[in-house]
PDB file of C-alpha atoms and ligand atoms in Angstrom:
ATOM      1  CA  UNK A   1       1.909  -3.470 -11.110  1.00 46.00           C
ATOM      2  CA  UNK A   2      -1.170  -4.900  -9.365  1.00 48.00           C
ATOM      3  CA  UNK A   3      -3.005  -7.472 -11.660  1.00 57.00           C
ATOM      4  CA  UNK A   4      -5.816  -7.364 -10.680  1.00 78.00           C
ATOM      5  CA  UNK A   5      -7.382  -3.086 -10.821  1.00 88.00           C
ATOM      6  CA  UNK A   6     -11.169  -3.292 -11.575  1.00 92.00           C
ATOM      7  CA  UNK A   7     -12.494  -0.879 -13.971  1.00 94.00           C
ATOM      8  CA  UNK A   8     -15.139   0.529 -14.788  1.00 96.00           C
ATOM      9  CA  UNK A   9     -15.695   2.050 -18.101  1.00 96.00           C
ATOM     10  CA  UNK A  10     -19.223   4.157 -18.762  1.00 96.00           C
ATOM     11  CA  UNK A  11     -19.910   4.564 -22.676  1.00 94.00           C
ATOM     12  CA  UNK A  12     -22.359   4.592 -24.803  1.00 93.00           C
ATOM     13  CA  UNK A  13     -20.617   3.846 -28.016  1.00 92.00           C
ATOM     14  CA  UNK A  14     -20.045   0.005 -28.020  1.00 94.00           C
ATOM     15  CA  UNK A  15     -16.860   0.251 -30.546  1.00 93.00           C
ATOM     16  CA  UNK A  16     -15.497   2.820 -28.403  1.00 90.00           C
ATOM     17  CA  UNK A  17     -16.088   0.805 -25.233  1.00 94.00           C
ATOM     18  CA  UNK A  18     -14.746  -2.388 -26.330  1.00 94.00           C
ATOM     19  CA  UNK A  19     -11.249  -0.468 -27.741  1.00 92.00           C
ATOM     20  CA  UNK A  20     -10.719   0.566 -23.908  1.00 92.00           C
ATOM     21  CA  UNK A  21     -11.936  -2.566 -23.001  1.00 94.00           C
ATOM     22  CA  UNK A  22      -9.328  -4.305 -24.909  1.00 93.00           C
ATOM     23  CA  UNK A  23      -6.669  -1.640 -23.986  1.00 90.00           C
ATOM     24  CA  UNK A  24      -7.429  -1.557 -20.130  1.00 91.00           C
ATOM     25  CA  UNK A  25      -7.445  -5.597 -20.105  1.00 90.00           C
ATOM     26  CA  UNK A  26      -3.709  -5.799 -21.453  1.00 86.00           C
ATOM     27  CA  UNK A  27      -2.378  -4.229 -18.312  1.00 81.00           C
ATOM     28  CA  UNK A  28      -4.711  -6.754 -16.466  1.00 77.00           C
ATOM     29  CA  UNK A  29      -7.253  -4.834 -15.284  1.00 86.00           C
ATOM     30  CA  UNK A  30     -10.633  -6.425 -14.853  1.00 92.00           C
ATOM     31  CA  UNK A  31     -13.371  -4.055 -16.667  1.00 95.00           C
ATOM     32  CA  UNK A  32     -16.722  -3.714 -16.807  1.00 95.00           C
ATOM     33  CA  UNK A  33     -18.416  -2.099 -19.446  1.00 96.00           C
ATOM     34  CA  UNK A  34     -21.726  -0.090 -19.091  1.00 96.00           C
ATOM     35  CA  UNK A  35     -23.203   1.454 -22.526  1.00 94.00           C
ATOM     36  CA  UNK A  36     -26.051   3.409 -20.207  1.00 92.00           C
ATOM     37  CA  UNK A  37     -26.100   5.780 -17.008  1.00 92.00           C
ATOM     38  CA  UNK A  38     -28.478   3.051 -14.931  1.00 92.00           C
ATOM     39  CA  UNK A  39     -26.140   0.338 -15.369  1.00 93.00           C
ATOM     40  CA  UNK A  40     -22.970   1.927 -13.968  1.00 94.00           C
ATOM     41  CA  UNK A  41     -24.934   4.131 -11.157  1.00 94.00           C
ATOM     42  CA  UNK A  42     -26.048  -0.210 -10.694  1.00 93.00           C
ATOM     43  CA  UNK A  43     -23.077  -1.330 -10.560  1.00 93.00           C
ATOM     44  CA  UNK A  44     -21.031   1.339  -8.358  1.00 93.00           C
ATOM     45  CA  UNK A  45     -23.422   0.978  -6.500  1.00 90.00           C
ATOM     46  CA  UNK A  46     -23.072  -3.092  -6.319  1.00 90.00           C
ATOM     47  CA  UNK A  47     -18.970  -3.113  -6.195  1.00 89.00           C
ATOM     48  CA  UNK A  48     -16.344  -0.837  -5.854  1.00 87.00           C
ATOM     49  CA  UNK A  49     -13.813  -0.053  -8.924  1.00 91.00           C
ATOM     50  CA  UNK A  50     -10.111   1.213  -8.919  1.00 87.00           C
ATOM     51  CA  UNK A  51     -11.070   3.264 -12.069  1.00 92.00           C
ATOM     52  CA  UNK A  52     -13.912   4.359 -13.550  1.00 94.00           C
ATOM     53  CA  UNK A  53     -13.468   6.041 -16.959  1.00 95.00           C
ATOM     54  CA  UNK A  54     -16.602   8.102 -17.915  1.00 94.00           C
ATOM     55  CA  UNK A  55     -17.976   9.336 -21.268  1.00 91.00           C
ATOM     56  CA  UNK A  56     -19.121  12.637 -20.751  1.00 87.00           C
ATOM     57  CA  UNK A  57     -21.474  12.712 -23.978  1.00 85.00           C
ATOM     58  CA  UNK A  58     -24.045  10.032 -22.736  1.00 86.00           C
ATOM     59  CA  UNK A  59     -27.871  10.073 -23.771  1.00 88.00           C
ATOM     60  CA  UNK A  60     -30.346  10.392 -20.553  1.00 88.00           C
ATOM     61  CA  UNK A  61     -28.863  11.865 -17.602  1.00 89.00           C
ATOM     62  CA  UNK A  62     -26.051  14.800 -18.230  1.00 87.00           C
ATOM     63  CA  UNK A  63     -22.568  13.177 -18.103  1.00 88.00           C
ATOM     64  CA  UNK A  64     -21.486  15.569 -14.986  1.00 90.00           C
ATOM     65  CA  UNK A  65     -24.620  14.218 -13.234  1.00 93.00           C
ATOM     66  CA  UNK A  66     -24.003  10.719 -13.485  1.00 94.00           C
ATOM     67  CA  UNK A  67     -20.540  11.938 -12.360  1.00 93.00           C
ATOM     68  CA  UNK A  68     -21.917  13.519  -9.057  1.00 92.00           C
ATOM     69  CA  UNK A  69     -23.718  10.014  -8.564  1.00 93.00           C
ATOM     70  CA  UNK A  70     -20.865   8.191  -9.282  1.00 93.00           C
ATOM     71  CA  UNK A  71     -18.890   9.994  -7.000  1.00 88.00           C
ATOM     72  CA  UNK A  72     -21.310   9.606  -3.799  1.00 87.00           C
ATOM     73  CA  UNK A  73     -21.237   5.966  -4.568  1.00 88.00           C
ATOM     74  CA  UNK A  74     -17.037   5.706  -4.638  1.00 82.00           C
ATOM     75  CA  UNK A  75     -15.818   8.165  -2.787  1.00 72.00           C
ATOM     76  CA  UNK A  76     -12.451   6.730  -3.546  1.00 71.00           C
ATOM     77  CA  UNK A  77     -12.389   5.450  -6.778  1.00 82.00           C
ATOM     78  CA  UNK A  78     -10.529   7.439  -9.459  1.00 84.00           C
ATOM     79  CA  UNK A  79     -13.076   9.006 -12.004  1.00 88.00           C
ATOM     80  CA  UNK A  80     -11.446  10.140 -15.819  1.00 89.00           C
ATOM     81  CA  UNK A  81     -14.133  12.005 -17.544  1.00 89.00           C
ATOM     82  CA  UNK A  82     -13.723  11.561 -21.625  1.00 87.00           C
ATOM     83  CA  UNK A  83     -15.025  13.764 -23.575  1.00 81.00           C
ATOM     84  CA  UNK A  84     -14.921  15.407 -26.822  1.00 75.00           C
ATOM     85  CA  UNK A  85     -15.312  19.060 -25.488  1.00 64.00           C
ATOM     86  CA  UNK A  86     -11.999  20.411 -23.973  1.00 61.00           C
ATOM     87  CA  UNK A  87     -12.998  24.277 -23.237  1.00 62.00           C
ATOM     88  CA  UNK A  88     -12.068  25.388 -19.484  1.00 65.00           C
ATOM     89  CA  UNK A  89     -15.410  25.483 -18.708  1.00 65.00           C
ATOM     90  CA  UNK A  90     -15.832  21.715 -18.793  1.00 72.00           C
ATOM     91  CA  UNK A  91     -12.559  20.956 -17.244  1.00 72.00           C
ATOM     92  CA  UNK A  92     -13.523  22.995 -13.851  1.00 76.00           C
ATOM     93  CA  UNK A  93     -17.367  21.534 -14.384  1.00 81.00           C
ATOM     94  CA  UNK A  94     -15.908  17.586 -14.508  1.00 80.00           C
ATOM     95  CA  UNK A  95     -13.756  18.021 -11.521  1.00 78.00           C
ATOM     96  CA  UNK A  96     -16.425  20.263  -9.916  1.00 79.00           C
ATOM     97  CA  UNK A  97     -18.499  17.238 -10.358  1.00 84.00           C
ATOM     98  CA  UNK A  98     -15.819  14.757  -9.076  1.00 82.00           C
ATOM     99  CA  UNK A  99     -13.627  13.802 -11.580  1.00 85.00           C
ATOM    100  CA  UNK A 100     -10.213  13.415 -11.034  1.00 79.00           C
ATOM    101  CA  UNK A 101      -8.790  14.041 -14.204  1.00 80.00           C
ATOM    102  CA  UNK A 102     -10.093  15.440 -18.074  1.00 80.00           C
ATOM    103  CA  UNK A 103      -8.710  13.407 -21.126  1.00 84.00           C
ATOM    104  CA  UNK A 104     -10.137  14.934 -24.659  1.00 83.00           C
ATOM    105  CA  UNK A 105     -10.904  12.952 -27.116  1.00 81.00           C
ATOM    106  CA  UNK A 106      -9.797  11.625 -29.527  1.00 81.00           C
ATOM    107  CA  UNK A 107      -6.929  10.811 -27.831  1.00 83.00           C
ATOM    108  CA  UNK A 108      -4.179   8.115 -28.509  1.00 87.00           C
ATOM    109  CA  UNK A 109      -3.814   5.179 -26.435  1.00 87.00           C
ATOM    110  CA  UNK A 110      -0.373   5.477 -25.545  1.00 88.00           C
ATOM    111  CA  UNK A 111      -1.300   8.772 -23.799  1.00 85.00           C
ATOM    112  CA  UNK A 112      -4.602   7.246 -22.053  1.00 87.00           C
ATOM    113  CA  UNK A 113      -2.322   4.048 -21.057  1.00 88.00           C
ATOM    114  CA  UNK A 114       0.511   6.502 -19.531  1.00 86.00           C
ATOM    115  CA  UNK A 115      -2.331   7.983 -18.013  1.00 83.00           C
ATOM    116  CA  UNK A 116      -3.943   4.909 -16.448  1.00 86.00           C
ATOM    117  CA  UNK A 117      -0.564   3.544 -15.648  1.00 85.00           C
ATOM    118  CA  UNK A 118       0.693   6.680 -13.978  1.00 81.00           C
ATOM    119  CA  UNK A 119      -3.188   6.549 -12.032  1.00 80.00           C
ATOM    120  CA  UNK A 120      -2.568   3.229 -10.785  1.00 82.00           C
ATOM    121  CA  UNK A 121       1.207   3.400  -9.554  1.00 80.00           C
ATOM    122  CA  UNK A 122      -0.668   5.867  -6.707  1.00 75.00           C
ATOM    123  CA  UNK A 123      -3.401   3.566  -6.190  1.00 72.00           C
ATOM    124  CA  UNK A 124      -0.696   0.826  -5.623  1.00 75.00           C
ATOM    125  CA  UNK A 125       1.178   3.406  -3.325  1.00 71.00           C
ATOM    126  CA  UNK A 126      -1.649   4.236  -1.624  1.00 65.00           C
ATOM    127  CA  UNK A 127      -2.858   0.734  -1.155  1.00 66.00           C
ATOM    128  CA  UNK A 128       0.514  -0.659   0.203  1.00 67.00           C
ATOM    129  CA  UNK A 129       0.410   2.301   3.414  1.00 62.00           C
ATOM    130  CA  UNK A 130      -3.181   1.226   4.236  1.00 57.00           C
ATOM    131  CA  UNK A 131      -1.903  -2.308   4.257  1.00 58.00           C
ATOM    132  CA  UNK A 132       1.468  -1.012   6.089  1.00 56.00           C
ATOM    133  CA  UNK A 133      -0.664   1.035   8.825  1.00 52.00           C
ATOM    134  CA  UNK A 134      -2.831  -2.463   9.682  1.00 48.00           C
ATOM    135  CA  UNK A 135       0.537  -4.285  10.349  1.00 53.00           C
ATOM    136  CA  UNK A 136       1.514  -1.803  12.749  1.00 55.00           C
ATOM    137  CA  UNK A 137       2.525  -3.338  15.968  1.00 57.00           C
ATOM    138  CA  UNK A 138       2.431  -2.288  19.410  1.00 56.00           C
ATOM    139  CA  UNK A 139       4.070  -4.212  22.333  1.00 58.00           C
ATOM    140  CA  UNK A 140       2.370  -3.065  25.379  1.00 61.00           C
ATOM    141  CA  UNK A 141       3.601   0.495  26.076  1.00 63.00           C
ATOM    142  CA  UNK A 142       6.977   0.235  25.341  1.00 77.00           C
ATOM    143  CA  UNK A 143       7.914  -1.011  22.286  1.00 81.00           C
ATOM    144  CA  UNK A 144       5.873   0.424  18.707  1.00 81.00           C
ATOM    145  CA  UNK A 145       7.237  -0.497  15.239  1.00 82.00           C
ATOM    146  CA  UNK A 146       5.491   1.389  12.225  1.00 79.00           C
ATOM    147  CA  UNK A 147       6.417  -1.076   9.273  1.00 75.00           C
ATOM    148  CA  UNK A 148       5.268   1.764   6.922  1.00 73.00           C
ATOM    149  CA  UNK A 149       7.940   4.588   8.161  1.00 78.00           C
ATOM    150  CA  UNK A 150       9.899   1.854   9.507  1.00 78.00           C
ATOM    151  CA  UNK A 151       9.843   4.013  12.720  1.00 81.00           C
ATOM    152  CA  UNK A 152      10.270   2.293  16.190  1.00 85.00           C
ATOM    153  CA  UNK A 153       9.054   4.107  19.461  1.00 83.00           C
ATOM    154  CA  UNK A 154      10.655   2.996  22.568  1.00 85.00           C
ATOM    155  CA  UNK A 155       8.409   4.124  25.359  1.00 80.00           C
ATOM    156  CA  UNK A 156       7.052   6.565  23.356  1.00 79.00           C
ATOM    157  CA  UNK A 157      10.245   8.072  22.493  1.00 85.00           C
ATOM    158  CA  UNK A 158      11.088   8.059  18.176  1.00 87.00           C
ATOM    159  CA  UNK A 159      14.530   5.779  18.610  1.00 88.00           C
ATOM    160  CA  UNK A 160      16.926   5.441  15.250  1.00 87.00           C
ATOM    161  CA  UNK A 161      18.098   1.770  14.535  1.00 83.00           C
ATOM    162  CA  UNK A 162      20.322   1.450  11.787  1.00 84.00           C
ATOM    163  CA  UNK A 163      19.178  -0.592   9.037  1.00 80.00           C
ATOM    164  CA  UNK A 164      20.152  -4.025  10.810  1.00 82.00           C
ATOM    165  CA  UNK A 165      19.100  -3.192  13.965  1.00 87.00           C
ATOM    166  CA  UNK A 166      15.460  -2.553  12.598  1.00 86.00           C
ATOM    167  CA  UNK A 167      15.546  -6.081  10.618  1.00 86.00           C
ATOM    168  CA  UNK A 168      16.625  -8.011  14.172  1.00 90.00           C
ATOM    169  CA  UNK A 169      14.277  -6.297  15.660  1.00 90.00           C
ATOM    170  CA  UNK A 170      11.161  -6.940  13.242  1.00 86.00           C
ATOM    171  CA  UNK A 171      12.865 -10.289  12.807  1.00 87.00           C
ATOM    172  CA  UNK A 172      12.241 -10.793  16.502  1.00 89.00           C
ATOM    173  CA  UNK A 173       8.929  -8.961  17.338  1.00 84.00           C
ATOM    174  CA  UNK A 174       7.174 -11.059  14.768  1.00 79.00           C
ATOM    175  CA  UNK A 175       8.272 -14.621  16.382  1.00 80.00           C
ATOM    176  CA  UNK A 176       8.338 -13.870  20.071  1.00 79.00           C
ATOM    177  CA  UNK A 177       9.153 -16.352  22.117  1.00 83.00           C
ATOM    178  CA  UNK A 178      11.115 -18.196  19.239  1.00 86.00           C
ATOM    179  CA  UNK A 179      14.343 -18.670  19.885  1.00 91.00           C
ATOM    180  CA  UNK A 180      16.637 -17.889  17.481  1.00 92.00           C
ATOM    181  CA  UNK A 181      20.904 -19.089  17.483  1.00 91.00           C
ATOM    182  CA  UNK A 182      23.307 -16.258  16.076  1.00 88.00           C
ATOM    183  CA  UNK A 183      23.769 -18.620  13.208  1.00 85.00           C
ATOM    184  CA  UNK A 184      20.485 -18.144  12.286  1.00 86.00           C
ATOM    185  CA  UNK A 185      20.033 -14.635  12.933  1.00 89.00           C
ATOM    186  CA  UNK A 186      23.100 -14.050  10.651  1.00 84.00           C
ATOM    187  CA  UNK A 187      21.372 -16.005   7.793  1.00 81.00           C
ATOM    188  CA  UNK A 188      17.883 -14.572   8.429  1.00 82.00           C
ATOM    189  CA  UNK A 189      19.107 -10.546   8.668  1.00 83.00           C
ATOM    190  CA  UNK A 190      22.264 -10.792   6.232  1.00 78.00           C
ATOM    191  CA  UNK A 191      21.957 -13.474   4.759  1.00 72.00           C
ATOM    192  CA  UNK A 192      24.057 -16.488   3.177  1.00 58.00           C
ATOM    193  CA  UNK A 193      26.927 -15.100   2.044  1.00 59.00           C
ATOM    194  CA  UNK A 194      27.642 -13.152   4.704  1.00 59.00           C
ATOM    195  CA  UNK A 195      31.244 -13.551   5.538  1.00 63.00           C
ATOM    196  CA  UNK A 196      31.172 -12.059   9.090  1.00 65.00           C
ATOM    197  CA  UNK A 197      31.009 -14.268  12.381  1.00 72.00           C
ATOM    198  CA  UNK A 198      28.419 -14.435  15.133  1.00 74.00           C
ATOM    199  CA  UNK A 199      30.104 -11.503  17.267  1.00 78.00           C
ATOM    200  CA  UNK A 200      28.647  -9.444  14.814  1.00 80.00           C
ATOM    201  CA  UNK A 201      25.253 -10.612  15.891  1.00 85.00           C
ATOM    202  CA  UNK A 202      26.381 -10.257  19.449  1.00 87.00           C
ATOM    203  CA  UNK A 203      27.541  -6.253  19.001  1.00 86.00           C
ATOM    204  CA  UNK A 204      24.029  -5.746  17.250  1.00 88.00           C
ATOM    205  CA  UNK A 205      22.223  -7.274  19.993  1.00 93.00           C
ATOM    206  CA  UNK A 206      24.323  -5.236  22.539  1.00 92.00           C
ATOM    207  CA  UNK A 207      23.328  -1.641  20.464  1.00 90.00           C
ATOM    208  CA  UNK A 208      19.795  -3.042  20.130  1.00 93.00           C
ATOM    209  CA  UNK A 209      19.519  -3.155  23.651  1.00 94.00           C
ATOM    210  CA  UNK A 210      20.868  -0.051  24.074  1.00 93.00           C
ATOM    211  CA  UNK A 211      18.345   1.158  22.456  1.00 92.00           C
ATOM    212  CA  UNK A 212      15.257  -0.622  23.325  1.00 91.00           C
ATOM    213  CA  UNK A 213      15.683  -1.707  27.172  1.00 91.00           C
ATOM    214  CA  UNK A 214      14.817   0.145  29.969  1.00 88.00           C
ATOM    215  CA  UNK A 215      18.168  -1.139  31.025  1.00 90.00           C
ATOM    216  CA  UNK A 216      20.439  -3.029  28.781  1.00 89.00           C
ATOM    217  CA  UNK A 217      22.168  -5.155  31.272  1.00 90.00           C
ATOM    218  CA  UNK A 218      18.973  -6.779  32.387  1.00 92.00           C
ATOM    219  CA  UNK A 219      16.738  -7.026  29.116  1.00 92.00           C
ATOM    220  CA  UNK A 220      13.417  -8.049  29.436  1.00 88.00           C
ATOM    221  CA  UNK A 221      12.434  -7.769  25.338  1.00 89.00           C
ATOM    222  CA  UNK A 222      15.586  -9.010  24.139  1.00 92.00           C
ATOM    223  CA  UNK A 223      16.504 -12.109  26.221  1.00 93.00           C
ATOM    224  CA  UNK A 224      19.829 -14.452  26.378  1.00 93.00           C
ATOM    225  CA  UNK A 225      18.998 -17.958  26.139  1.00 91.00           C
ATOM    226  CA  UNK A 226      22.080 -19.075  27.672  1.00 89.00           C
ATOM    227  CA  UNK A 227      23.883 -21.392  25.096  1.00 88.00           C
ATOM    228  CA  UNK A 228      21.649 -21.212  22.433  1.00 89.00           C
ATOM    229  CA  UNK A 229      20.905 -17.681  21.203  1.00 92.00           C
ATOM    230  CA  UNK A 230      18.156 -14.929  21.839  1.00 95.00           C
ATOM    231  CA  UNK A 231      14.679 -14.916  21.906  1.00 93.00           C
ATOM    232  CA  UNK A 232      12.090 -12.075  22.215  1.00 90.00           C
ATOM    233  CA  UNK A 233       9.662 -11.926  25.073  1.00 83.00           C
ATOM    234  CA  UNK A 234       7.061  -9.735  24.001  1.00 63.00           C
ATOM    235  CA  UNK A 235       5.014 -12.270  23.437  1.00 42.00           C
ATOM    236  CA  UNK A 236       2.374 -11.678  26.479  1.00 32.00           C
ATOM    237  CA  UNK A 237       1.687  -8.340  25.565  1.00 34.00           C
ATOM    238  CA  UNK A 238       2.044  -8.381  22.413  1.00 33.00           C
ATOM    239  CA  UNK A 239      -1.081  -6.620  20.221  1.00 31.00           C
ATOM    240  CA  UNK A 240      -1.905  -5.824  16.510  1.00 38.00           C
ATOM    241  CA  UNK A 241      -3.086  -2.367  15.965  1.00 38.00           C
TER     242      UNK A 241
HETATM  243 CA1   CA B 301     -20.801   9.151 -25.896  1.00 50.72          CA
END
């Protein structure tokens, strides 16, 4: 799990604040604590949270107001409304208002912990495409790997590579112009103890190219450095997206 979720929690009860405190900060979140409406709408307004749990039952504004303002502030943080009413009515009014999910108090912690766990396994999830999408690569117009789907595009056509063929590949279209000897490719894509020999690395190559060149008999991506090993030369065109 990510160490480092911020939190947010928005209670008026100090005891009762410091217990999720406590709670939230032994599965390393980083919390903030604010006893009164003005100092969370001030704070989501000053820095964005993973999390923010929020007592429904605060004095000044209505807790499903300061829920609406919460939620125009972090448009993508994940709001748990607490409260100690559970009727229907309430449920559809919190997530009317925003929040993503009801708990009732009193509740135990092992249920709000499942609960916060379970929250921030998606966030993780969520957190790990965006980060996949950025490291998309294009290489000019032919060549597109998609690190998140682990789906290569070959002139715009979706192209299968088995498992090995896709590690070569990546192996190669993030070093272009590196040149790499079989031995090395063998320890790089499968590893030490490998028992197999270098012509394994050769019949890879060969199906890579298959797949990738225009035509395989004269690559351009995938060159032979005669003697030594292979080398991608992508590296001219090559652009993040
Ligand atoms: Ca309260």
């Amino acid at each position: 799990m990510n160490t480092s979720h911020s939190v947010l929690i928005v209670e008026d009860e100090p005891e009762a604040a410091s217990a999720l405190k406590h709670l939230l900060e032994g599965v390393f979140c980083k919390v903030e604590v604010a006893l009164a409406d003005d100092t969370c709408l001030r704070l989501a307004q000053s820095k964005t949270f993973d999390l923010i749990v929020l007592d429904l039952m605060l004095p000044g504004l209505d807790g499903l107001e300061v829920c609406r303002r919460l939620r125009a502030l972090q448009a993508y943080t994940a709001i748990v409304m607490l409260t100690a009413r559970g009727s229907e009515v309430d449920r559809v009014a919190g997530l009317q208002a925003g929040a993503d999910d009801y708990i009732t108090k009193p509740y135990s912690a092992a249920e709000f912990m499942a609960w916060v766990r379970a929250l921030f396994r998606r966030v993780d999830a969520l957190f790990e495409q965006a980060k996949s999408v950025e490291k998309m690569t294009r290489i000019g117009q032919t060549l597109s790997i998609d690190t998140r789907s682990r789906e290569v595009r070959v002139r715009g056509q979706r192209t299968v590579l088995t498992r090995k063929e896709y590690d070569l590949l990546l192996l190669f279209a993030r070093n272009p112009g590196q040149v790499y000897s079989r031995a090395q490719l063998l320890d790089a894509v499968w590893g030490y103890t490998y028992e197999g020999d270098e012509h394994t690395i050769e019949c890879h190559i060969n199906r890579l190219r298959t797949k990738i060149e225009a035509n395989s008999a004269k690559p351009k991506l995938l060159r032979t450095v005669w003697g030594v090993g292979y080398k991608f030369s992508g590296v001219a065109t090559w652009s993040g997206a």
